Coordinates of C-alpha atoms in Angstrom, one line a residue:
M1 CA -52.9 70.0 -80.7
I2 CA -55.3 67.6 -82.5
E3 CA -52.2 65.9 -84.4
F4 CA -50.4 65.3 -81.6
I5 CA -52.8 63.7 -80.1
A6 CA -53.7 61.9 -84.1
Q7 CA -50.2 60.9 -84.0
N8 CA -49.9 59.7 -80.4
M9 CA -52.8 57.4 -80.7
A10 CA -51.0 54.6 -79.4
P11 CA -50.2 55.8 -75.5
I12 CA -53.0 57.1 -75.2
M13 CA -54.8 53.9 -75.7
F14 CA -52.6 52.2 -73.5
V15 CA -52.9 54.3 -70.5
S16 CA -56.8 55.2 -70.7
L17 CA -56.8 50.4 -70.8
I18 CA -55.2 51.1 -66.6
V19 CA -56.5 53.7 -66.3
F20 CA -60.1 51.7 -66.9
L21 CA -58.1 49.0 -64.9
L22 CA -57.9 50.6 -61.7
I23 CA -60.9 52.8 -61.8
G24 CA -62.1 48.5 -61.6
Y25 CA -64.5 48.0 -64.5
P26 CA -64.1 44.3 -65.5
V27 CA -61.3 43.1 -67.8
A28 CA -63.9 41.9 -71.0
F29 CA -65.2 44.9 -71.4
S30 CA -62.6 47.3 -70.8
L31 CA -61.3 45.7 -73.4
A32 CA -63.7 45.6 -75.7
A33 CA -65.2 49.0 -74.7
N34 CA -62.1 51.1 -74.6
G35 CA -61.4 49.8 -78.7
L36 CA -64.5 50.6 -80.0
L37 CA -64.8 54.6 -78.3
F38 CA -61.2 54.6 -80.1
F39 CA -61.5 53.2 -82.8
F40 CA -64.9 55.9 -83.8
I41 CA -61.9 58.3 -82.2
A42 CA -58.9 57.2 -85.0
V43 CA -61.4 57.1 -87.4
E44 CA -62.4 60.5 -87.2
L45 CA -58.8 61.6 -87.2
A46 CA -56.6 59.8 -89.5
P47 CA -56.1 63.0 -91.6
Y48 CA -54.4 64.3 -89.5
S49 CA -52.1 61.3 -87.5
N50 CA -49.8 62.3 -90.9
D51 CA -50.1 58.0 -91.7
T52 CA -50.1 56.9 -88.8
I53 CA -54.1 56.1 -88.2
T54 CA -54.7 53.4 -90.8
L55 CA -58.5 52.6 -89.6
S56 CA -61.4 53.0 -91.7
W57 CA -65.1 52.0 -91.0
P58 CA -65.2 48.9 -93.7
L59 CA -62.6 47.8 -90.7
L60 CA -65.4 47.3 -87.9
Y61 CA -67.1 43.9 -90.8
A62 CA -63.4 42.4 -90.1
L63 CA -64.3 41.8 -86.5
P64 CA -67.1 39.0 -87.0
E65 CA -64.5 36.7 -88.4
R66 CA -61.4 37.5 -85.5
F67 CA -64.4 35.8 -82.7
W68 CA -64.9 33.0 -84.8
G69 CA -61.0 32.8 -85.5
V70 CA -61.4 32.4 -81.4
M71 CA -65.0 30.6 -81.5
S72 CA -63.0 27.8 -83.6
N73 CA -59.4 27.6 -82.1
E74 CA -58.8 23.6 -81.1
T75 CA -56.2 24.2 -78.5
L76 CA -58.5 26.7 -75.8
L77 CA -60.8 23.9 -75.8
A78 CA -58.0 22.3 -74.0
I79 CA -58.8 24.6 -70.5
P80 CA -61.6 23.0 -70.2
F81 CA -60.7 20.2 -70.1
F82 CA -58.5 20.6 -67.6
T83 CA -60.9 22.3 -66.0
F84 CA -63.2 20.0 -65.6
M85 CA -60.4 17.4 -64.6
G86 CA -59.4 19.7 -62.0
I87 CA -62.0 20.1 -60.2
V88 CA -63.7 16.8 -60.1
L89 CA -60.7 15.2 -58.2
E90 CA -61.1 17.6 -55.9
R91 CA -64.3 16.5 -55.4
S92 CA -63.3 13.0 -55.0
G93 CA -61.3 13.1 -52.1
M94 CA -58.3 13.3 -54.1
A95 CA -55.7 15.9 -51.9
E96 CA -57.2 14.7 -48.7
D97 CA -55.6 11.0 -49.3
L98 CA -53.0 12.8 -50.8
L99 CA -52.7 15.1 -47.8
D100 CA -53.1 11.7 -45.2
T101 CA -50.8 9.2 -46.9
I102 CA -47.8 11.8 -47.4
G103 CA -48.1 13.8 -44.3
Q104 CA -47.6 10.4 -41.8
L105 CA -44.6 9.0 -44.3
F106 CA -42.8 12.5 -43.0
G107 CA -44.2 12.5 -40.4
P108 CA -40.9 11.8 -37.9
I109 CA -38.8 14.2 -39.2
R110 CA -38.7 18.0 -38.5
G111 CA -41.2 19.8 -41.0
G112 CA -42.4 17.1 -42.4
L113 CA -46.4 18.1 -42.6
A114 CA -44.7 20.9 -44.8
Y115 CA -42.4 18.9 -47.3
A116 CA -46.3 17.6 -47.5
V117 CA -48.0 19.8 -48.4
I118 CA -44.7 20.9 -51.3
L119 CA -44.9 17.7 -52.4
V120 CA -49.2 17.6 -52.2
G121 CA -49.1 20.7 -54.2
A122 CA -46.9 19.6 -57.2
L123 CA -49.0 16.0 -57.5
L124 CA -52.1 18.1 -57.4
A125 CA -51.0 20.8 -59.6
A126 CA -49.6 17.2 -62.5
T127 CA -53.1 16.4 -62.5
T128 CA -55.6 19.9 -61.7
G129 CA -53.5 22.6 -63.3
V130 CA -56.1 25.3 -60.9
V131 CA -54.7 27.4 -58.4
A132 CA -58.6 27.8 -56.2
A133 CA -58.3 24.1 -56.0
S134 CA -55.2 22.7 -54.5
V135 CA -55.6 26.3 -51.9
I136 CA -58.4 25.8 -50.9
A137 CA -58.5 21.5 -50.7
M138 CA -55.3 22.1 -48.1
G139 CA -56.7 25.0 -46.2
L140 CA -59.0 23.1 -45.1
I141 CA -57.2 19.7 -44.8
S142 CA -53.6 20.5 -43.8
L143 CA -54.0 23.8 -42.0
P144 CA -55.7 23.0 -38.7
I145 CA -53.6 19.9 -38.7
M146 CA -50.4 22.0 -38.9
L147 CA -51.7 24.5 -36.1
R148 CA -52.9 21.6 -33.8
Y149 CA -49.3 20.2 -33.5
G150 CA -47.5 23.4 -33.0
Y151 CA -46.9 25.3 -36.8
D152 CA -45.7 28.6 -37.0
R153 CA -48.9 30.5 -38.2
R154 CA -46.8 32.6 -41.2
A155 CA -44.3 29.5 -42.2
A156 CA -48.1 27.1 -42.5
S157 CA -50.1 29.5 -44.6
G158 CA -47.6 30.8 -46.1
V159 CA -46.7 26.8 -47.6
I160 CA -50.1 26.6 -48.6
A161 CA -50.5 29.7 -50.4
A162 CA -46.9 28.4 -52.4
S163 CA -47.6 25.2 -52.8
G164 CA -51.2 26.0 -54.5
T165 CA -49.6 28.5 -57.0
L166 CA -47.4 25.7 -58.7
A167 CA -50.5 24.3 -60.5
Q168 CA -49.5 27.9 -62.2
I169 CA -46.1 26.6 -63.2
I170 CA -46.1 21.9 -64.0
P171 CA -48.2 20.7 -66.5
P172 CA -50.8 21.1 -67.4
S173 CA -51.3 24.9 -66.7
L174 CA -54.1 27.1 -68.6
V175 CA -51.9 29.1 -67.9
L176 CA -48.5 27.8 -70.2
I177 CA -52.3 27.3 -72.7
V178 CA -53.0 30.7 -72.8
L179 CA -49.5 31.8 -73.0
A180 CA -49.1 29.0 -76.2
D181 CA -52.4 30.7 -77.8
Q182 CA -51.1 34.5 -77.1
L183 CA -46.7 33.9 -78.9
G184 CA -48.2 31.1 -81.6
R185 CA -46.2 27.7 -80.2
S186 CA -46.8 24.5 -79.6
V187 CA -48.4 24.0 -75.9
G188 CA -46.8 20.5 -75.8
D189 CA -43.6 22.5 -76.3
M190 CA -45.1 24.6 -74.2
Y191 CA -45.5 21.7 -71.4
K192 CA -42.4 20.6 -71.9
G193 CA -39.5 23.4 -71.7
A194 CA -41.7 24.1 -68.1
L195 CA -41.3 21.4 -67.1
I196 CA -38.3 21.1 -65.4
P197 CA -38.3 24.4 -63.4
G198 CA -41.4 23.7 -62.1
L199 CA -39.8 20.6 -60.5
V200 CA -37.0 22.7 -59.8
L201 CA -39.2 25.5 -58.0
T202 CA -40.9 22.4 -56.4
G203 CA -36.8 22.2 -54.9
M204 CA -36.4 25.5 -53.8
Y205 CA -39.9 25.1 -51.4
M206 CA -39.0 22.4 -49.8
G207 CA -35.3 23.7 -49.7
Y208 CA -36.9 26.4 -47.2
V209 CA -38.9 24.4 -45.8
L210 CA -35.3 22.1 -44.2
S211 CA -33.6 25.6 -43.8
L212 CA -36.5 26.5 -41.2
S213 CA -36.3 24.1 -39.7
F214 CA -33.5 23.9 -38.8
F215 CA -32.8 27.6 -37.5
K216 CA -36.4 28.3 -36.0
R217 CA -36.8 23.6 -34.8
D218 CA -40.0 25.0 -32.7
S219 CA -41.8 26.6 -35.6
M220 CA -42.1 23.0 -37.4
P221 CA -41.9 20.5 -35.2
A222 CA -42.4 16.3 -36.4
L223 CA -45.6 14.7 -35.8
P224 CA -45.9 13.1 -32.5
P225 CA -46.4 9.4 -32.8
E226 CA -49.5 9.4 -31.1
A227 CA -50.9 10.5 -34.6
R228 CA -48.9 8.3 -36.9
T229 CA -51.6 6.0 -36.8
L230 CA -50.5 4.2 -40.1
G231 CA -47.6 3.1 -37.6
H232 CA -44.3 1.9 -39.6
G233 CA -43.4 1.1 -42.3
V234 CA -41.2 2.4 -44.3
T235 CA -38.6 -0.4 -45.3
S236 CA -41.3 -2.5 -46.5
L237 CA -41.9 0.2 -48.2
A238 CA -38.6 0.4 -50.2
V239 CA -39.0 -3.0 -50.1
A240 CA -42.0 -3.1 -52.5
L241 CA -40.0 0.5 -54.6
L242 CA -37.7 -2.0 -55.2
V243 CA -39.5 -5.5 -56.4
C244 CA -41.4 -3.2 -58.4
V245 CA -38.1 -1.9 -60.2
A246 CA -36.9 -5.1 -60.4
L247 CA -40.0 -6.4 -62.2
A248 CA -40.0 -3.3 -64.4
Y249 CA -36.6 -4.5 -65.6
G250 CA -37.9 -8.3 -66.0
A251 CA -40.8 -6.9 -68.1
H252 CA -38.4 -4.2 -70.2
V253 CA -35.7 -7.6 -71.0
Y254 CA -38.8 -8.7 -72.6
L255 CA -40.8 -6.9 -74.7
Y256 CA -37.4 -5.4 -75.9
P257 CA -36.5 -7.6 -79.1
T258 CA -40.4 -6.7 -80.1
Q259 CA -40.9 -3.5 -78.8
G260 CA -38.2 -1.3 -78.8
A261 CA -37.3 1.8 -77.2
N262 CA -40.9 1.7 -76.3
A263 CA -39.6 -1.6 -73.6
D264 CA -38.8 0.7 -70.7
I265 CA -42.0 2.4 -70.8
L266 CA -44.1 -0.9 -70.8
G267 CA -41.8 -2.4 -68.8
A268 CA -42.0 0.3 -64.9
T269 CA -45.5 0.0 -66.2
V270 CA -46.1 -3.4 -66.0
G271 CA -43.9 -3.6 -63.1
V272 CA -46.6 -0.1 -61.1
I273 CA -49.0 -2.4 -62.5
I274 CA -48.0 -5.5 -60.6
I275 CA -46.9 -4.1 -56.6
Y276 CA -51.2 -1.9 -57.1
I277 CA -53.1 -5.5 -57.8
F278 CA -50.4 -7.0 -54.8
A279 CA -50.7 -4.1 -52.6
L280 CA -54.7 -4.2 -52.6
I281 CA -54.4 -7.8 -52.5
D282 CA -52.9 -7.9 -49.4
R283 CA -55.0 -5.0 -48.4
G284 CA -57.7 -7.3 -49.3
M285 CA -57.6 -10.3 -47.7
K286 CA -56.0 -9.0 -44.6
L287 CA -52.5 -11.0 -46.0
N288 CA -50.4 -8.3 -44.3
I289 CA -47.5 -9.0 -46.4
M290 CA -46.9 -4.8 -45.9
S291 CA -47.2 -3.5 -43.8
R292 CA -49.7 -0.2 -42.9
L293 CA -48.2 2.6 -44.9
A294 CA -46.3 0.9 -47.7
Q295 CA -50.4 0.1 -49.1
Q296 CA -51.4 3.0 -48.0
V297 CA -48.6 5.1 -50.0
I298 CA -48.8 2.6 -53.2
I299 CA -52.7 2.4 -52.9
V300 CA -53.3 6.2 -52.7
L301 CA -50.5 7.7 -55.1
I302 CA -50.0 5.7 -58.1
P303 CA -54.5 5.9 -58.7
P304 CA -53.1 10.2 -59.1
L305 CA -49.0 9.2 -61.2
A306 CA -51.0 7.5 -63.9
L307 CA -53.5 10.1 -64.1
I308 CA -49.8 12.1 -64.7
F309 CA -48.3 10.4 -67.3
L310 CA -52.4 9.4 -69.3
V311 CA -52.1 13.2 -70.1
L312 CA -48.3 14.6 -69.7
G313 CA -46.8 11.0 -70.5
T314 CA -49.2 11.4 -73.9
I315 CA -48.6 14.5 -75.2
F316 CA -44.5 14.2 -74.6
L317 CA -44.8 11.8 -76.2
G318 CA -46.5 13.4 -79.3
I319 CA -49.4 10.2 -78.7
A320 CA -51.9 12.8 -78.4
T321 CA -52.1 16.8 -79.0
P322 CA -52.9 19.0 -75.4
T323 CA -57.2 19.6 -76.2
E324 CA -57.1 15.2 -76.1
G325 CA -54.6 14.7 -73.2
G326 CA -57.2 17.5 -71.6
A327 CA -60.0 15.0 -73.0
M328 CA -58.6 11.4 -72.0
G329 CA -58.1 13.5 -68.1
A330 CA -61.1 14.3 -67.9
V331 CA -62.5 10.5 -68.4
G332 CA -59.8 9.4 -66.4
A333 CA -60.6 11.8 -63.5
L334 CA -64.0 11.0 -63.5
V335 CA -63.5 6.8 -63.6
M336 CA -61.3 7.7 -60.1
A337 CA -64.2 9.4 -58.5
A338 CA -66.2 6.3 -59.3
A339 CA -63.6 3.6 -58.2
K340 CA -63.8 5.7 -54.6
G341 CA -67.3 5.5 -54.6
R342 CA -67.3 10.1 -55.2
L343 CA -68.6 10.7 -58.5
T344 CA -72.6 11.9 -57.8
L345 CA -74.5 13.8 -59.9
D346 CA -74.1 17.4 -57.2
V347 CA -70.0 16.9 -58.4
I348 CA -70.7 16.8 -62.0
R349 CA -73.3 19.7 -61.7
Q350 CA -70.5 21.7 -59.0
A351 CA -67.6 20.6 -61.7
L352 CA -69.6 21.2 -65.1
A353 CA -71.3 24.7 -63.3
S354 CA -67.4 25.7 -62.0
T355 CA -65.4 24.9 -66.1
T356 CA -68.5 26.7 -67.7
R357 CA -67.3 30.0 -65.4
L358 CA -63.8 30.0 -65.8
S359 CA -64.2 28.8 -69.9
A360 CA -66.5 31.3 -70.8
F361 CA -64.6 33.7 -68.8
V362 CA -61.4 33.0 -70.9
M363 CA -63.5 34.0 -73.3
F364 CA -65.3 36.7 -73.4
I365 CA -61.1 38.3 -72.5
L366 CA -60.1 36.6 -75.5
I367 CA -63.4 38.3 -77.5
G368 CA -63.0 42.1 -75.8
A369 CA -58.5 41.4 -76.9
R370 CA -59.8 40.8 -80.8
V371 CA -61.5 44.7 -80.6
F372 CA -58.7 45.9 -78.8
S373 CA -55.6 44.7 -81.0
L374 CA -58.0 45.6 -83.7
T375 CA -57.7 49.3 -82.9
F376 CA -54.4 49.2 -81.7
Y377 CA -53.0 47.6 -83.8
G378 CA -54.5 49.0 -86.5
V379 CA -52.8 53.1 -84.8
N380 CA -49.8 51.1 -84.9
G381 CA -49.6 50.8 -81.6
H382 CA -47.2 47.6 -82.2
L383 CA -44.4 49.3 -83.5
W384 CA -45.2 52.1 -81.0
V385 CA -44.7 49.6 -77.4
E386 CA -42.0 47.2 -80.1
H387 CA -39.5 49.9 -80.6
L388 CA -40.0 51.3 -76.8
L389 CA -38.6 48.2 -76.0
V390 CA -35.9 47.1 -79.0
S391 CA -35.2 50.7 -78.1
L392 CA -34.5 50.2 -73.9
P393 CA -30.6 50.1 -73.1
G394 CA -28.6 46.9 -73.4
G395 CA -29.9 45.2 -75.2
E396 CA -31.4 41.4 -74.4
T397 CA -31.4 41.5 -70.5
G398 CA -32.7 45.0 -70.6
F399 CA -35.1 44.4 -72.2
L400 CA -35.8 41.1 -70.2
I401 CA -35.2 43.5 -66.8
A402 CA -37.6 45.9 -68.4
V403 CA -40.9 43.6 -68.7
N404 CA -40.0 40.9 -65.9
F405 CA -40.3 43.7 -63.8
L406 CA -42.9 45.6 -65.7
V407 CA -44.6 41.6 -65.4
F408 CA -44.0 42.3 -61.9
F409 CA -45.6 45.2 -60.9
L410 CA -48.6 44.7 -63.3
A411 CA -48.8 41.3 -61.9
F412 CA -50.4 43.7 -58.1
F413 CA -53.9 44.5 -60.1
L414 CA -54.3 41.4 -62.2
D415 CA -53.9 37.9 -62.6
F416 CA -52.0 35.6 -64.8
F417 CA -55.0 35.6 -67.8
E418 CA -55.1 38.5 -67.5
L419 CA -51.4 39.0 -68.1
A420 CA -51.5 36.7 -70.8
F421 CA -53.5 38.4 -72.6
I422 CA -52.6 41.8 -73.0
I423 CA -49.8 41.7 -72.0
V424 CA -48.6 39.3 -73.9
P425 CA -49.3 39.6 -77.2
L426 CA -47.7 43.0 -77.0
L427 CA -44.2 42.0 -75.7
A428 CA -43.9 38.7 -77.9
P429 CA -42.9 41.1 -81.4
A430 CA -40.2 42.1 -79.2
A431 CA -39.0 39.7 -78.5
D432 CA -38.9 37.6 -81.1
K433 CA -37.6 40.9 -83.0
L434 CA -34.7 40.1 -80.4
G435 CA -33.6 37.0 -81.5
I436 CA -35.5 35.3 -78.3
D437 CA -36.8 31.5 -78.3
L438 CA -40.4 32.6 -77.4
I439 CA -41.0 29.1 -75.9
W440 CA -37.9 30.2 -73.4
F441 CA -39.9 33.4 -73.3
G442 CA -43.0 32.2 -72.4
V443 CA -42.6 30.1 -69.4
L444 CA -40.3 33.2 -67.8
L445 CA -43.6 35.3 -68.1
G446 CA -45.3 31.7 -66.7
I447 CA -42.9 31.2 -63.6
N448 CA -42.9 35.7 -62.8
M449 CA -47.7 35.8 -62.9
Q450 CA -46.7 33.2 -60.9
T451 CA -46.4 36.5 -58.0
S452 CA -50.2 37.2 -59.1
F453 CA -50.8 35.0 -56.5
M454 CA -48.5 35.9 -53.9
H455 CA -48.4 39.0 -53.7
P456 CA -49.6 41.0 -50.9
P457 CA -52.8 42.0 -50.9
F458 CA -54.2 41.4 -54.0
G459 CA -52.7 38.3 -54.2
F460 CA -55.7 35.6 -54.9
A461 CA -53.6 32.7 -53.2
L462 CA -54.0 34.3 -50.2
F463 CA -58.1 35.1 -50.7
Y464 CA -58.2 30.9 -51.0
L465 CA -56.5 30.5 -47.6
R466 CA -58.5 33.4 -46.2
S467 CA -62.0 32.4 -47.0
V468 CA -60.7 29.0 -45.3
A469 CA -58.5 30.2 -42.9
A470 CA -59.9 30.6 -39.7
R471 CA -61.0 33.2 -37.9
V472 CA -62.3 32.8 -34.7
P473 CA -60.2 31.2 -31.7
Y474 CA -61.4 27.0 -32.1
L475 CA -61.4 23.7 -30.3
D476 CA -59.3 21.0 -31.9
R477 CA -61.8 18.2 -32.2
I478 CA -58.3 15.9 -31.1
T479 CA -57.0 17.7 -28.5
G480 CA -59.8 19.3 -27.6
K481 CA -57.5 22.4 -27.1
Q482 CA -57.6 26.0 -28.3
I483 CA -56.0 27.0 -31.0
A484 CA -55.7 30.6 -31.9
P485 CA -57.7 32.7 -35.3
V486 CA -55.0 32.8 -37.8
T487 CA -55.1 36.6 -38.7
T488 CA -55.2 38.1 -42.4
G489 CA -51.3 40.3 -41.7
Q490 CA -49.5 36.5 -40.5
I491 CA -50.8 34.9 -44.0
Y492 CA -49.5 38.1 -45.6
W493 CA -45.8 38.3 -43.8
G494 CA -46.5 34.3 -44.4
A495 CA -46.1 34.7 -48.3
V496 CA -43.4 37.5 -48.6
P497 CA -40.4 34.7 -48.6
F498 CA -41.8 32.2 -51.0
V499 CA -42.3 35.5 -53.8
C500 CA -38.8 36.4 -52.7
I501 CA -37.8 32.8 -54.4
Q502 CA -40.7 33.4 -57.8
I503 CA -37.7 35.5 -58.1
V504 CA -34.7 34.0 -57.8
M505 CA -36.1 31.4 -60.4
V506 CA -36.7 33.9 -63.1
G507 CA -33.2 34.2 -62.7
L508 CA -32.2 31.7 -62.6
T509 CA -34.1 30.9 -65.6
I510 CA -31.4 33.5 -67.4
A511 CA -29.2 32.5 -66.3
F512 CA -29.3 29.0 -67.6
P513 CA -32.0 28.9 -70.4
Q514 CA -31.0 25.0 -71.0
M515 CA -33.6 24.1 -68.4
V516 CA -35.8 25.3 -71.2
M517 CA -33.8 25.4 -74.3
H518 CA -33.7 21.8 -73.3
Y519 CA -37.3 21.1 -75.4
K520 CA -36.3 21.4 -78.6
G521 CA -33.2 17.9 -78.2
P522 CA -30.3 17.3 -77.7
V523 CA -28.5 19.9 -79.9
V524 CA -26.2 18.7 -83.0
D525 CA -23.2 20.4 -84.0
P526 CA -22.3 20.7 -87.7
G527 CA -18.9 19.9 -87.6
D528 CA -19.6 15.8 -86.1
V529 CA -22.1 15.4 -88.9
E530 CA -20.4 12.7 -91.9
I531 CA -21.7 12.3 -95.1
V532 CA -22.1 9.0 -96.1
L533 CA -21.4 8.4 -100.1
P534 CA -23.5 5.3 -101.4
P535 CA -20.2 2.8 -102.8
L536 CA -18.2 3.5 -105.3
G537 CA -17.1 1.9 -108.3
G538 CA -20.1 -0.5 -110.1
S539 CA -19.7 -0.1 -113.1
D540 CA -17.5 -1.9 -115.4
V541 CA -17.8 0.8 -118.4
Q542 CA -17.2 4.1 -116.0
P543 CA -14.7 2.4 -112.9
G544 CA -15.0 4.8 -109.9
L545 CA -18.5 6.0 -110.4
P546 CA -21.2 5.1 -108.3
D547 CA -23.6 1.8 -109.7
L548 CA -27.3 3.2 -109.0
G549 CA -28.8 0.2 -110.5
L550 CA -29.0 1.6 -114.2
P551 CA -26.7 0.3 -117.4
P552 CA -23.3 1.4 -118.5
L553 CA -22.9 5.2 -119.7
G554 CA -24.5 4.8 -123.4
S555 CA -25.4 1.4 -123.2
P556 CA -29.6 0.7 -125.0
P557 CA -32.2 1.1 -122.7
V558 CA -33.5 -2.4 -120.9
D559 CA -37.2 -1.7 -122.0
A560 CA -36.3 0.1 -124.8
V561 CA -38.4 -1.4 -128.3
P562 CA -35.9 -1.7 -130.7
P563 CA -35.8 1.5 -133.6
Q564 CA -38.2 -0.1 -137.2
A565 CA -36.9 1.3 -140.0
S566 CA -38.4 4.0 -142.0
P567 CA -40.4 3.5 -145.4
P568 CA -37.9 6.3 -147.5
A569 CA -39.9 9.8 -148.0
N570 CA -41.5 9.1 -152.0
D571 CA -43.8 6.0 -150.2
L572 CA -47.1 7.1 -150.2
S573 CA -48.0 3.3 -148.7
A574 CA -48.1 3.7 -145.0
P575 CA -49.4 6.1 -143.2
P576 CA -47.0 9.1 -142.2
K577 CA -45.0 8.8 -138.7
F578 CA -44.8 11.6 -136.9

């Protein structure tokens, strides 16, 4: 019996960790306690393990070095930077301005508010990267408006919760930083690979809203004319965009001789800055050349888009690392909040407190994971997991199906940080052995981990929305009508279609890997490679051989010193020469 336990320490250790987590112990302490407990047991049972346990007491001295490796990891510095940026932007009222403006822009069409929520969710994901901030902000701002104008409660709550989870997959997502660190890959490559799947998922959400607006027309009505306070002005906005494009093209043509490949980015920057300054002057001096709607859209949308370019553009262009991009984003968020007059000591204090809590949470889980992995690797647990996964029927396809099913199931009980720190280090070696690109594998897991926020009944996005949705009937301050509350069941049922969309997105990523693999750049076909030799026939002595600026063969070197006649062997008047 003792030999059986010693030789099967790895599965026993893994099952005991699951039991610890299901009982409800904190993840970080469950990992550390499990690792230390089984370290002591494994050292005592090592003589009975038939050399499957390689642990000994001196290995405990390796723990401080492993902890230092976690704390000195510069990649993880991006997490507090992006968290701080997101919280400052959420406190600055950017989400409120975006929802109001885009809601007015899409208001005349059926389902316009739902489209606005999804687009704002994508913009907040690209600027904040924090799911809680996005869901709570949109729940507080847009849910009362949707209920006021007759939106179906299940559809409204599902759209808000799902659009908030876009912060999971659209860069600069925090989970992508953690996944890149755990997989040993570049965060910039992970961001590039996840960009197209994130945009495709956003389009699928909007496609679902479009289908609801056709088949359940009463579930998503258009805004009534009295609610469109900015009036009409789409034509004015279109003209402003055309002028912006023309200015950008003109600047591109002017700058191309001196700037080369960078002229397109610089030209677009010039066009956007000019149209933004013109909108500010038009509003400030009340010239009314643009419509109010065009003014509002330009003034509200350009600052967050500029912040997105400041963060992601510099990372994708190779100008900044993700950590440096996060630092610039944090400074940009402070500037935007100050420009709106909403940068106060209270806002900074709240942002710093939230950032500290999240960073400490991540660090404690990482330290616990290091203790657990020291013991788990010492009992050859990584080999056990690798053999178990590689030997699955179906090869690579069977492995992907099993892994995605496992992550989907564990997402009912664990959040994305816990999945990334516990499960991903065990899956990565098997995926690498099967020849799976780890960037593609990480993006695939990131899409799957989105479901951890949407699973009824444990999804965190559903909890966030439940905390801000009305629980009792209330009087609407605009219409004066009594509004019925949103039940927990309506929130759960509203999330189910979007969980199905996320699962479909996992399948599309497996079926079309090029959505992610484009991060490698264009594929080079060896058959198209042309090797060009230097011109031949430059030498008079050896015609047909390349002349590389060297003298003909057999000729003396140009700078050579002519040899001097050596004295006779029996001449002792000169010093010897060797």
